[in-house]
JSON list of C-alpha atoms in Angstrom, two decimals:
[
{"chain": "O", "resi": 1, "resn": "ARG", "atom": "CA", "xyz": [60.45, -18.56, 30.90]},
{"chain": "O", "resi": 2, "resn": "ARG", "atom": "CA", "xyz": [58.54, -19.59, 34.00]},
{"chain": "O", "resi": 3, "resn": "SER", "atom": "CA", "xyz": [59.63, -22.31, 36.35]},
{"chain": "O", "resi": 4, "resn": "ILE", "atom": "CA", "xyz": [56.62, -24.26, 37.60]},
{"chain": "O", "resi": 5, "resn": "ASP", "atom": "CA", "xyz": [56.83, -26.61, 40.52]},
{"chain": "O", "resi": 6, "resn": "PHE", "atom": "CA", "xyz": [54.19, -29.11, 39.48]},
{"chain": "O", "resi": 7, "resn": "HIS", "atom": "CA", "xyz": [54.45, -31.14, 42.72]},
{"chain": "O", "resi": 8, "resn": "SER", "atom": "CA", "xyz": [53.26, -28.04, 44.69]},
{"chain": "O", "resi": 9, "resn": "LEU", "atom": "CA", "xyz": [50.19, -27.54, 42.62]},
{"chain": "O", "resi": 10, "resn": "LYS", "atom": "CA", "xyz": [46.73, -28.10, 44.30]},
{"chain": "O", "resi": 11, "resn": "PRO", "atom": "CA", "xyz": [43.38, -29.01, 42.71]},
{"chain": "O", "resi": 12, "resn": "GLU", "atom": "CA", "xyz": [40.83, -26.26, 43.12]},
{"chain": "O", "resi": 13, "resn": "THR", "atom": "CA", "xyz": [37.20, -25.90, 42.30]},
{"chain": "O", "resi": 14, "resn": "PRO", "atom": "CA", "xyz": [36.99, -24.13, 38.90]},
{"chain": "O", "resi": 15, "resn": "HIS", "atom": "CA", "xyz": [35.08, -20.81, 38.74]},
{"chain": "O", "resi": 16, "resn": "PHE", "atom": "CA", "xyz": [32.58, -20.79, 35.85]},
{"chain": "O", "resi": 17, "resn": "ARG", "atom": "CA", "xyz": [32.45, -17.43, 34.04]},
{"chain": "O", "resi": 18, "resn": "LEU", "atom": "CA", "xyz": [29.92, -16.55, 31.41]},
{"chain": "O", "resi": 19, "resn": "GLY", "atom": "CA", "xyz": [29.33, -13.30, 29.45]},
{"chain": "O", "resi": 20, "resn": "GLY", "atom": "CA", "xyz": [27.28, -12.29, 26.50]},
{"chain": "O", "resi": 21, "resn": "ASP", "atom": "CA", "xyz": [23.91, -10.71, 25.60]},
{"chain": "O", "resi": 22, "resn": "PRO", "atom": "CA", "xyz": [20.90, -11.53, 27.77]},
{"chain": "O", "resi": 23, "resn": "GLN", "atom": "CA", "xyz": [19.15, -13.64, 25.16]},
{"chain": "O", "resi": 24, "resn": "HIS", "atom": "CA", "xyz": [22.19, -15.79, 24.67]},
{"chain": "O", "resi": 25, "resn": "LEU", "atom": "CA", "xyz": [22.66, -16.10, 28.35]},
{"chain": "O", "resi": 26, "resn": "ALA", "atom": "CA", "xyz": [19.18, -17.21, 28.98]},
{"chain": "O", "resi": 27, "resn": "LEU", "atom": "CA", "xyz": [19.55, -20.15, 26.52]},
{"chain": "O", "resi": 28, "resn": "VAL", "atom": "CA", "xyz": [23.09, -21.11, 27.76]},
{"chain": "O", "resi": 29, "resn": "CYS", "atom": "CA", "xyz": [21.92, -21.09, 31.36]},
{"chain": "O", "resi": 30, "resn": "ALA", "atom": "CA", "xyz": [18.95, -23.21, 30.46]},
{"chain": "O", "resi": 31, "resn": "ARG", "atom": "CA", "xyz": [21.19, -25.72, 28.78]},
{"chain": "O", "resi": 32, "resn": "LEU", "atom": "CA", "xyz": [23.15, -25.89, 31.90]},
{"chain": "O", "resi": 33, "resn": "GLY", "atom": "CA", "xyz": [20.06, -26.08, 33.98]},
{"chain": "O", "resi": 34, "resn": "VAL", "atom": "CA", "xyz": [20.99, -23.15, 36.28]},
{"chain": "O", "resi": 35, "resn": "ASP", "atom": "CA", "xyz": [19.78, -19.66, 37.10]},
{"chain": "O", "resi": 36, "resn": "ILE", "atom": "CA", "xyz": [22.01, -16.79, 36.24]},
{"chain": "O", "resi": 37, "resn": "SER", "atom": "CA", "xyz": [22.22, -15.90, 39.96]},
{"chain": "O", "resi": 38, "resn": "GLU", "atom": "CA", "xyz": [24.25, -19.02, 40.53]},
{"chain": "O", "resi": 39, "resn": "LEU", "atom": "CA", "xyz": [27.01, -17.99, 38.07]},
{"chain": "O", "resi": 40, "resn": "ASP", "atom": "CA", "xyz": [30.06, -15.71, 38.37]},
{"chain": "O", "resi": 41, "resn": "LEU", "atom": "CA", "xyz": [29.70, -13.42, 35.24]},
{"chain": "O", "resi": 42, "resn": "ILE", "atom": "CA", "xyz": [32.70, -11.59, 33.73]},
{"chain": "O", "resi": 43, "resn": "THR", "atom": "CA", "xyz": [30.42, -8.65, 32.81]},
{"chain": "O", "resi": 44, "resn": "THR", "atom": "CA", "xyz": [27.43, -6.76, 34.29]},
{"chain": "O", "resi": 45, "resn": "ILE", "atom": "CA", "xyz": [24.24, -7.82, 32.45]},
{"chain": "O", "resi": 46, "resn": "ASP", "atom": "CA", "xyz": [20.80, -6.33, 32.39]},
{"chain": "O", "resi": 47, "resn": "ARG", "atom": "CA", "xyz": [18.93, -8.59, 34.78]},
{"chain": "O", "resi": 48, "resn": "GLY", "atom": "CA", "xyz": [15.54, -7.29, 33.73]},
{"chain": "O", "resi": 49, "resn": "ALA", "atom": "CA", "xyz": [16.26, -8.08, 30.05]},
{"chain": "O", "resi": 50, "resn": "TYR", "atom": "CA", "xyz": [17.62, -11.57, 31.03]},
{"chain": "O", "resi": 51, "resn": "GLU", "atom": "CA", "xyz": [14.42, -12.25, 33.07]},
{"chain": "O", "resi": 52, "resn": "ALA", "atom": "CA", "xyz": [12.29, -11.02, 30.16]},
{"chain": "O", "resi": 53, "resn": "HIS", "atom": "CA", "xyz": [13.98, -13.37, 27.71]},
{"chain": "O", "resi": 54, "resn": "VAL", "atom": "CA", "xyz": [13.48, -16.23, 30.15]},
{"chain": "O", "resi": 55, "resn": "LYS", "atom": "CA", "xyz": [9.82, -15.44, 30.33]},
{"chain": "O", "resi": 56, "resn": "ARG", "atom": "CA", "xyz": [9.55, -15.21, 26.58]},
{"chain": "O", "resi": 57, "resn": "PHE", "atom": "CA", "xyz": [11.33, -18.49, 26.16]},
{"chain": "O", "resi": 58, "resn": "ARG", "atom": "CA", "xyz": [8.97, -20.16, 28.70]},
{"chain": "O", "resi": 59, "resn": "ASP", "atom": "CA", "xyz": [5.93, -18.75, 26.87]},
{"chain": "O", "resi": 60, "resn": "ARG", "atom": "CA", "xyz": [7.33, -20.32, 23.60]},
{"chain": "O", "resi": 61, "resn": "ARG", "atom": "CA", "xyz": [7.96, -23.66, 25.35]},
{"chain": "O", "resi": 62, "resn": "ILE", "atom": "CA", "xyz": [11.82, -23.34, 24.89]},
{"chain": "O", "resi": 63, "resn": "ILE", "atom": "CA", "xyz": [12.55, -23.22, 28.68]},
{"chain": "O", "resi": 64, "resn": "ALA", "atom": "CA", "xyz": [10.45, -25.43, 31.01]},
{"chain": "O", "resi": 65, "resn": "ALA", "atom": "CA", "xyz": [7.80, -23.59, 33.07]},
{"chain": "O", "resi": 66, "resn": "ASP", "atom": "CA", "xyz": [8.79, -25.16, 36.46]},
{"chain": "O", "resi": 67, "resn": "ASP", "atom": "CA", "xyz": [12.59, -24.90, 36.27]},
{"chain": "O", "resi": 68, "resn": "PHE", "atom": "CA", "xyz": [15.44, -23.41, 34.34]},
{"chain": "O", "resi": 69, "resn": "CYS", "atom": "CA", "xyz": [16.10, -26.31, 31.91]},
{"chain": "O", "resi": 70, "resn": "LEU", "atom": "CA", "xyz": [15.48, -26.52, 28.25]},
{"chain": "O", "resi": 71, "resn": "THR", "atom": "CA", "xyz": [12.46, -28.44, 27.03]},
{"chain": "O", "resi": 72, "resn": "PRO", "atom": "CA", "xyz": [12.90, -31.07, 24.27]},
{"chain": "O", "resi": 73, "resn": "TYR", "atom": "CA", "xyz": [11.78, -28.37, 21.84]},
{"chain": "O", "resi": 74, "resn": "GLY", "atom": "CA", "xyz": [14.14, -26.02, 23.35]},
{"chain": "O", "resi": 75, "resn": "GLU", "atom": "CA", "xyz": [17.13, -28.31, 22.95]},
{"chain": "O", "resi": 76, "resn": "LYS", "atom": "CA", "xyz": [16.34, -28.44, 19.21]},
{"chain": "O", "resi": 77, "resn": "VAL", "atom": "CA", "xyz": [16.33, -24.57, 19.13]},
{"chain": "O", "resi": 78, "resn": "GLU", "atom": "CA", "xyz": [19.30, -23.95, 21.31]},
{"chain": "O", "resi": 79, "resn": "ARG", "atom": "CA", "xyz": [21.73, -26.17, 19.37]},
{"chain": "O", "resi": 80, "resn": "LEU", "atom": "CA", "xyz": [21.22, -24.26, 16.06]},
{"chain": "O", "resi": 81, "resn": "PRO", "atom": "CA", "xyz": [23.91, -21.69, 15.14]},
{"chain": "O", "resi": 82, "resn": "VAL", "atom": "CA", "xyz": [21.41, -18.93, 14.37]},
{"chain": "O", "resi": 83, "resn": "ALA", "atom": "CA", "xyz": [19.35, -16.48, 16.34]},
{"chain": "O", "resi": 84, "resn": "PRO", "atom": "CA", "xyz": [16.55, -18.11, 18.44]},
{"chain": "O", "resi": 85, "resn": "ASP", "atom": "CA", "xyz": [13.88, -16.64, 16.16]},
{"chain": "O", "resi": 86, "resn": "TRP", "atom": "CA", "xyz": [15.49, -18.16, 13.20]},
{"chain": "O", "resi": 87, "resn": "ALA", "atom": "CA", "xyz": [16.16, -21.42, 15.08]},
{"chain": "O", "resi": 88, "resn": "GLU", "atom": "CA", "xyz": [12.40, -21.76, 15.85]},
{"chain": "O", "resi": 89, "resn": "ILE", "atom": "CA", "xyz": [11.53, -21.13, 12.18]},
{"chain": "O", "resi": 90, "resn": "LEU", "atom": "CA", "xyz": [14.01, -23.87, 11.18]},
{"chain": "O", "resi": 91, "resn": "VAL", "atom": "CA", "xyz": [12.66, -26.38, 13.72]},
{"chain": "O", "resi": 92, "resn": "GLN", "atom": "CA", "xyz": [9.06, -25.64, 12.63]},
{"chain": "O", "resi": 93, "resn": "ALA", "atom": "CA", "xyz": [10.07, -25.98, 8.98]},
{"chain": "O", "resi": 94, "resn": "GLU", "atom": "CA", "xyz": [11.65, -29.31, 9.70]},
{"chain": "O", "resi": 95, "resn": "GLU", "atom": "CA", "xyz": [8.63, -30.53, 11.64]},
{"chain": "O", "resi": 96, "resn": "SER", "atom": "CA", "xyz": [6.41, -29.63, 8.61]},
{"chain": "O", "resi": 97, "resn": "LYS", "atom": "CA", "xyz": [8.12, -32.39, 6.59]},
{"chain": "O", "resi": 98, "resn": "ASP", "atom": "CA", "xyz": [8.15, -29.97, 3.68]},
{"chain": "O", "resi": 99, "resn": "SER", "atom": "CA", "xyz": [11.77, -30.19, 2.36]},
{"chain": "O", "resi": 100, "resn": "GLN", "atom": "CA", "xyz": [11.42, -27.18, 0.08]},
{"chain": "O", "resi": 101, "resn": "LEU", "atom": "CA", "xyz": [10.29, -25.04, 2.99]},
{"chain": "O", "resi": 102, "resn": "LEU", "atom": "CA", "xyz": [13.06, -26.25, 5.22]},
{"chain": "O", "resi": 103, "resn": "ASN", "atom": "CA", "xyz": [15.69, -25.56, 2.44]},
{"chain": "O", "resi": 104, "resn": "THR", "atom": "CA", "xyz": [14.19, -22.08, 1.96]},
{"chain": "O", "resi": 105, "resn": "ALA", "atom": "CA", "xyz": [14.28, -21.28, 5.69]},
{"chain": "O", "resi": 106, "resn": "ILE", "atom": "CA", "xyz": [17.88, -22.55, 5.99]},
{"chain": "O", "resi": 107, "resn": "VAL", "atom": "CA", "xyz": [19.07, -20.30, 3.04]},
{"chain": "O", "resi": 108, "resn": "CYS", "atom": "CA", "xyz": [17.26, -17.29, 4.54]},
{"chain": "O", "resi": 109, "resn": "ALA", "atom": "CA", "xyz": [18.53, -17.91, 8.00]},
{"chain": "O", "resi": 110, "resn": "SER", "atom": "CA", "xyz": [22.10, -18.08, 6.64]},
{"chain": "O", "resi": 111, "resn": "ALA", "atom": "CA", "xyz": [21.88, -14.74, 4.79]},
{"chain": "O", "resi": 112, "resn": "GLU", "atom": "CA", "xyz": [22.18, -11.99, 7.42]},
{"chain": "O", "resi": 113, "resn": "SER", "atom": "CA", "xyz": [21.23, -9.20, 5.05]},
{"chain": "O", "resi": 114, "resn": "LEU", "atom": "CA", "xyz": [20.12, -8.78, 1.36]},
{"chain": "O", "resi": 115, "resn": "TYR", "atom": "CA", "xyz": [22.42, -5.74, 1.16]},
{"chain": "O", "resi": 116, "resn": "ASP", "atom": "CA", "xyz": [25.42, -7.83, 1.95]},
{"chain": "O", "resi": 117, "resn": "LEU", "atom": "CA", "xyz": [24.67, -9.81, -1.20]},
{"chain": "O", "resi": 118, "resn": "ILE", "atom": "CA", "xyz": [24.37, -6.96, -3.61]},
{"chain": "O", "resi": 119, "resn": "ARG", "atom": "CA", "xyz": [26.37, -3.97, -4.99]},
{"chain": "O", "resi": 120, "resn": "LYS", "atom": "CA", "xyz": [25.26, -0.47, -5.59]},
{"chain": "O", "resi": 121, "resn": "GLU", "atom": "CA", "xyz": [24.09, -1.34, -9.03]},
{"chain": "O", "resi": 122, "resn": "HIS", "atom": "CA", "xyz": [22.22, -4.58, -9.19]},
{"chain": "O", "resi": 123, "resn": "ASP", "atom": "CA", "xyz": [19.59, -6.54, -11.31]},
{"chain": "O", "resi": 124, "resn": "PHE", "atom": "CA", "xyz": [16.60, -8.19, -9.38]},
{"chain": "O", "resi": 125, "resn": "SER", "atom": "CA", "xyz": [14.69, -8.94, -12.50]},
{"chain": "O", "resi": 126, "resn": "GLU", "atom": "CA", "xyz": [15.20, -12.73, -12.09]},
{"chain": "O", "resi": 127, "resn": "VAL", "atom": "CA", "xyz": [15.43, -13.01, -8.33]},
{"chain": "O", "resi": 128, "resn": "GLY", "atom": "CA", "xyz": [13.36, -10.29, -6.83]},
{"chain": "O", "resi": 129, "resn": "VAL", "atom": "CA", "xyz": [10.37, -11.03, -4.48]},
{"chain": "O", "resi": 130, "resn": "GLU", "atom": "CA", "xyz": [8.38, -7.87, -3.97]},
{"chain": "O", "resi": 131, "resn": "GLY", "atom": "CA", "xyz": [8.01, -7.07, -0.13]},
{"chain": "O", "resi": 132, "resn": "SER", "atom": "CA", "xyz": [10.51, -9.72, 0.98]},
{"chain": "O", "resi": 133, "resn": "ASP", "atom": "CA", "xyz": [14.20, -9.02, 1.36]},
{"chain": "O", "resi": 134, "resn": "HIS", "atom": "CA", "xyz": [14.66, -12.50, 2.85]},
{"chain": "O", "resi": 135, "resn": "LEU", "atom": "CA", "xyz": [13.28, -14.28, -0.10]},
{"chain": "O", "resi": 136, "resn": "THR", "atom": "CA", "xyz": [15.09, -11.99, -2.64]},
{"chain": "O", "resi": 137, "resn": "ALA", "atom": "CA", "xyz": [18.44, -12.87, -0.87]},
{"chain": "O", "resi": 138, "resn": "HIS", "atom": "CA", "xyz": [17.32, -16.54, -0.97]},
{"chain": "O", "resi": 139, "resn": "ASN", "atom": "CA", "xyz": [16.79, -16.41, -4.66]},
{"chain": "O", "resi": 140, "resn": "ILE", "atom": "CA", "xyz": [20.18, -14.74, -5.30]},
{"chain": "O", "resi": 141, "resn": "VAL", "atom": "CA", "xyz": [21.98, -17.52, -3.38]},
{"chain": "O", "resi": 142, "resn": "VAL", "atom": "CA", "xyz": [19.84, -20.27, -4.96]},
{"chain": "O", "resi": 143, "resn": "SER", "atom": "CA", "xyz": [20.38, -18.95, -8.48]},
{"chain": "O", "resi": 144, "resn": "ALA", "atom": "CA", "xyz": [24.18, -19.06, -7.94]},
{"chain": "O", "resi": 145, "resn": "LEU", "atom": "CA", "xyz": [23.86, -22.66, -6.60]},
{"chain": "O", "resi": 146, "resn": "ASN", "atom": "CA", "xyz": [21.64, -23.77, -9.40]},
{"chain": "O", "resi": 147, "resn": "GLN", "atom": "CA", "xyz": [23.97, -22.50, -12.13]},
{"chain": "O", "resi": 148, "resn": "PHE", "atom": "CA", "xyz": [27.45, -22.91, -10.57]},
{"chain": "O", "resi": 149, "resn": "GLY", "atom": "CA", "xyz": [27.11, -24.85, -7.39]},
{"chain": "O", "resi": 150, "resn": "PHE", "atom": "CA", "xyz": [28.62, -28.32, -6.68]},
{"chain": "O", "resi": 151, "resn": "ILE", "atom": "CA", "xyz": [29.53, -30.28, -3.52]},
{"chain": "O", "resi": 152, "resn": "ARG", "atom": "CA", "xyz": [33.17, -30.88, -2.78]},
{"chain": "O", "resi": 153, "resn": "GLY", "atom": "CA", "xyz": [35.11, -32.58, -0.18]},
{"chain": "O", "resi": 154, "resn": "LYS", "atom": "CA", "xyz": [37.28, -30.59, 2.22]},
{"chain": "O", "resi": 155, "resn": "ASN", "atom": "CA", "xyz": [39.24, -31.79, 5.25]},
{"chain": "O", "resi": 156, "resn": "GLY", "atom": "CA", "xyz": [37.05, -34.91, 5.60]},
{"chain": "O", "resi": 157, "resn": "ASP", "atom": "CA", "xyz": [33.83, -32.84, 5.27]},
{"chain": "O", "resi": 158, "resn": "VAL", "atom": "CA", "xyz": [31.69, -31.63, 2.46]},
{"chain": "O", "resi": 159, "resn": "GLU", "atom": "CA", "xyz": [30.82, -28.06, 1.39]},
{"chain": "O", "resi": 160, "resn": "TYR", "atom": "CA", "xyz": [29.54, -26.06, -1.55]},
{"chain": "O", "resi": 161, "resn": "GLY", "atom": "CA", "xyz": [31.87, -24.78, -4.25]},
{"chain": "O", "resi": 162, "resn": "PHE", "atom": "CA", "xyz": [31.15, -22.63, -7.23]},
{"chain": "O", "resi": 163, "resn": "GLU", "atom": "CA", "xyz": [32.33, -23.45, -10.78]},
{"chain": "O", "resi": 164, "resn": "GLY", "atom": "CA", "xyz": [34.13, -20.46, -12.35]},
{"chain": "O", "resi": 165, "resn": "ASP", "atom": "CA", "xyz": [34.97, -18.89, -8.95]},
{"chain": "O", "resi": 166, "resn": "TYR", "atom": "CA", "xyz": [38.21, -17.35, -10.04]},
{"chain": "O", "resi": 167, "resn": "VAL", "atom": "CA", "xyz": [40.03, -14.15, -11.25]},
{"chain": "O", "resi": 168, "resn": "ARG", "atom": "CA", "xyz": [43.24, -14.67, -12.95]},
{"chain": "O", "resi": 169, "resn": "LYS", "atom": "CA", "xyz": [45.76, -12.18, -14.23]},
{"chain": "O", "resi": 170, "resn": "ARG", "atom": "CA", "xyz": [48.20, -13.08, -16.97]},
{"chain": "O", "resi": 171, "resn": "PHE", "atom": "CA", "xyz": [50.54, -11.29, -19.42]},
{"chain": "O", "resi": 172, "resn": "ASP", "atom": "CA", "xyz": [49.37, -11.54, -22.95]},
{"chain": "O", "resi": 173, "resn": "LYS", "atom": "CA", "xyz": [52.44, -11.47, -25.21]},
{"chain": "O", "resi": 174, "resn": "SER", "atom": "CA", "xyz": [50.47, -10.72, -28.43]},
{"chain": "O", "resi": 175, "resn": "ILE", "atom": "CA", "xyz": [49.11, -7.49, -27.07]},
{"chain": "O", "resi": 176, "resn": "ARG", "atom": "CA", "xyz": [51.92, -6.82, -24.64]},
{"chain": "O", "resi": 177, "resn": "GLN", "atom": "CA", "xyz": [49.78, -6.22, -21.56]},
{"chain": "O", "resi": 178, "resn": "ASP", "atom": "CA", "xyz": [48.20, -7.79, -18.64]},
{"chain": "O", "resi": 179, "resn": "VAL", "atom": "CA", "xyz": [44.87, -9.63, -19.23]},
{"chain": "O", "resi": 180, "resn": "VAL", "atom": "CA", "xyz": [42.30, -10.39, -16.42]},
{"chain": "O", "resi": 181, "resn": "GLU", "atom": "CA", "xyz": [40.38, -13.71, -16.93]},
{"chain": "O", "resi": 182, "resn": "LYS", "atom": "CA", "xyz": [37.22, -14.27, -14.81]},
{"chain": "O", "resi": 183, "resn": "GLY", "atom": "CA", "xyz": [35.38, -17.52, -14.29]},
{"chain": "O", "resi": 184, "resn": "ALA", "atom": "CA", "xyz": [31.64, -17.91, -15.10]},
{"chain": "O", "resi": 185, "resn": "PHE", "atom": "CA", "xyz": [30.56, -17.39, -11.47]},
{"chain": "O", "resi": 186, "resn": "ILE", "atom": "CA", "xyz": [32.48, -14.23, -11.16]},
{"chain": "O", "resi": 187, "resn": "GLN", "atom": "CA", "xyz": [31.15, -12.85, -14.40]},
{"chain": "O", "resi": 188, "resn": "TRP", "atom": "CA", "xyz": [27.66, -13.65, -13.35]},
{"chain": "O", "resi": 189, "resn": "CYS", "atom": "CA", "xyz": [28.12, -11.75, -10.15]},
{"chain": "O", "resi": 190, "resn": "ASP", "atom": "CA", "xyz": [29.58, -8.80, -12.00]},
{"chain": "O", "resi": 191, "resn": "GLN", "atom": "CA", "xyz": [26.80, -8.75, -14.63]},
{"chain": "O", "resi": 192, "resn": "ASN", "atom": "CA", "xyz": [24.01, -8.86, -12.06]},
{"chain": "O", "resi": 193, "resn": "GLY", "atom": "CA", "xyz": [25.63, -6.69, -9.31]},
{"chain": "O", "resi": 194, "resn": "PHE", "atom": "CA", "xyz": [25.89, -9.45, -6.71]},
{"chain": "O", "resi": 195, "resn": "ASN", "atom": "CA", "xyz": [28.68, -10.03, -4.12]},
{"chain": "O", "resi": 196, "resn": "GLY", "atom": "CA", "xyz": [30.29, -13.38, -4.85]},
{"chain": "O", "resi": 197, "resn": "LYS", "atom": "CA", "xyz": [32.15, -13.40, -1.49]},
{"chain": "O", "resi": 198, "resn": "ALA", "atom": "CA", "xyz": [29.00, -12.87, 0.46]},
{"chain": "O", "resi": 199, "resn": "ILE", "atom": "CA", "xyz": [27.15, -15.66, -1.51]},
{"chain": "O", "resi": 200, "resn": "LYS", "atom": "CA", "xyz": [29.97, -18.08, -0.55]},
{"chain": "O", "resi": 201, "resn": "GLU", "atom": "CA", "xyz": [29.71, -17.04, 3.05]},
{"chain": "O", "resi": 202, "resn": "VAL", "atom": "CA", "xyz": [26.00, -17.82, 3.00]},
{"chain": "O", "resi": 203, "resn": "ALA", "atom": "CA", "xyz": [26.77, -21.30, 1.47]},
{"chain": "O", "resi": 204, "resn": "LEU", "atom": "CA", "xyz": [29.23, -21.97, 4.24]},
{"chain": "O", "resi": 205, "resn": "ALA", "atom": "CA", "xyz": [26.68, -20.92, 6.95]},
{"chain": "O", "resi": 206, "resn": "MET", "atom": "CA", "xyz": [24.15, -23.31, 5.24]},
{"chain": "O", "resi": 207, "resn": "LYS", "atom": "CA", "xyz": [26.58, -26.13, 5.69]},
{"chain": "O", "resi": 208, "resn": "SER", "atom": "CA", "xyz": [26.90, -25.39, 9.32]},
{"chain": "O", "resi": 209, "resn": "ILE", "atom": "CA", "xyz": [23.08, -25.37, 9.81]},
{"chain": "O", "resi": 210, "resn": "TYR", "atom": "CA", "xyz": [22.55, -28.72, 7.91]},
{"chain": "O", "resi": 211, "resn": "HIS", "atom": "CA", "xyz": [25.39, -30.26, 10.05]},
{"chain": "O", "resi": 212, "resn": "GLN", "atom": "CA", "xyz": [23.71, -29.13, 13.36]},
{"chain": "O", "resi": 213, "resn": "MET", "atom": "CA", "xyz": [20.38, -30.45, 12.16]},
{"chain": "O", "resi": 214, "resn": "ARG", "atom": "CA", "xyz": [22.01, -33.73, 11.42]},
{"chain": "O", "resi": 215, "resn": "THR", "atom": "CA", "xyz": [20.89, -33.90, 7.78]},
{"chain": "O", "resi": 216, "resn": "TYR", "atom": "CA", "xyz": [22.73, -34.22, 4.54]},
{"chain": "O", "resi": 217, "resn": "LEU", "atom": "CA", "xyz": [23.92, -31.30, 2.41]},
{"chain": "O", "resi": 218, "resn": "PRO", "atom": "CA", "xyz": [21.48, -31.02, -0.47]},
{"chain": "O", "resi": 219, "resn": "GLU", "atom": "CA", "xyz": [22.60, -31.16, -4.08]},
{"chain": "O", "resi": 220, "resn": "PRO", "atom": "CA", "xyz": [22.64, -27.59, -5.57]},
{"chain": "O", "resi": 221, "resn": "GLN", "atom": "CA", "xyz": [19.81, -28.49, -7.96]},
{"chain": "O", "resi": 222, "resn": "GLU", "atom": "CA", "xyz": [17.60, -29.46, -5.04]},
{"chain": "O", "resi": 223, "resn": "PHE", "atom": "CA", "xyz": [17.05, -25.80, -4.22]},
{"chain": "O", "resi": 224, "resn": "GLY", "atom": "CA", "xyz": [14.45, -23.82, -6.05]},
{"chain": "O", "resi": 225, "resn": "VAL", "atom": "CA", "xyz": [13.80, -20.15, -6.58]},
{"chain": "O", "resi": 226, "resn": "VAL", "atom": "CA", "xyz": [10.68, -19.08, -4.62]},
{"chain": "O", "resi": 227, "resn": "LEU", "atom": "CA", "xyz": [8.25, -17.01, -6.53]},
{"chain": "O", "resi": 228, "resn": "ALA", "atom": "CA", "xyz": [5.58, -14.72, -5.03]},
{"chain": "O", "resi": 229, "resn": "ASN", "atom": "CA", "xyz": [2.17, -16.12, -4.22]},
{"chain": "O", "resi": 230, "resn": "THR", "atom": "CA", "xyz": [3.34, -19.82, -4.35]},
{"chain": "O", "resi": 231, "resn": "PRO", "atom": "CA", "xyz": [2.78, -22.27, -1.57]},
{"chain": "O", "resi": 232, "resn": "THR", "atom": "CA", "xyz": [6.40, -22.05, -0.39]},
{"chain": "O", "resi": 233, "resn": "HIS", "atom": "CA", "xyz": [6.21, -18.28, -0.36]},
{"chain": "O", "resi": 234, "resn": "GLU", "atom": "CA", "xyz": [3.00, -18.26, 1.67]},
{"chain": "O", "resi": 235, "resn": "SER", "atom": "CA", "xyz": [4.30, -20.99, 4.15]},
{"chain": "O", "resi": 236, "resn": "PHE", "atom": "CA", "xyz": [7.47, -19.11, 4.71]},
{"chain": "O", "resi": 237, "resn": "LEU", "atom": "CA", "xyz": [5.73, -15.77, 5.34]},
{"chain": "O", "resi": 238, "resn": "HIS", "atom": "CA", "xyz": [3.45, -17.58, 7.81]},
{"chain": "O", "resi": 239, "resn": "LEU", "atom": "CA", "xyz": [6.44, -18.93, 9.83]},
{"chain": "O", "resi": 240, "resn": "LEU", "atom": "CA", "xyz": [8.15, -15.50, 9.65]},
{"chain": "O", "resi": 241, "resn": "ALA", "atom": "CA", "xyz": [5.01, -13.81, 11.01]},
{"chain": "O", "resi": 242, "resn": "ASN", "atom": "CA", "xyz": [4.68, -16.26, 13.86]},
{"chain": "O", "resi": 243, "resn": "PHE", "atom": "CA", "xyz": [8.19, -16.71, 15.03]},
{"chain": "O", "resi": 244, "resn": "SER", "atom": "CA", "xyz": [10.19, -13.67, 14.13]},
{"chain": "O", "resi": 245, "resn": "THR", "atom": "CA", "xyz": [10.29, -10.75, 16.70]},
{"chain": "O", "resi": 246, "resn": "ALA", "atom": "CA", "xyz": [12.41, -8.53, 14.40]}
]
């Protein structure tokens, strides 16, 4: 147990330390309005990569051309809890005033990979969008929300829950053995080869995005499956082509 003489303590100027990948550093520095050369970093970074990201963000009007500060557009992009490319897609979708496009983009931005949502054996017959892993993942999550989703309160906040999200084991006296009971959501995941845990993680990420965008959490039935060659499909692909560098 340490003995501290609080009367002998003296105030000192704090040393700001920052680490991370160059793209993240470029946005954080812009939020602070400083150049990276002014900061004491905890790790060595690739200055060339950092400067390349600053240039790219300036070209995209995220960082101001004449200083190291975020533009109003950049402030909208930087505050979102997703990669900058996805953040731009979300901001553009919001500015389009097309609620279905925005909801579609938020679901897609929340799903890191289609392959996290599926098992080795799976059925895409009702959700697959040829040529688009993003929209196929979107349709898996939206189908789950449409069929089983509801909004529940938790710790003074709201989030998505899924009816029938349970696996119970009980002893059946009549047959003298353990019996496993599965809720409707779990059975649906098993039948289609989907990962229920990953679907719930996407729903949680969606909540975070809606919160940061300062908008309400939509009712599950407000989401719609996106089919190929529909206006939402075409609009989403247009945004992806213009703002994604992946």
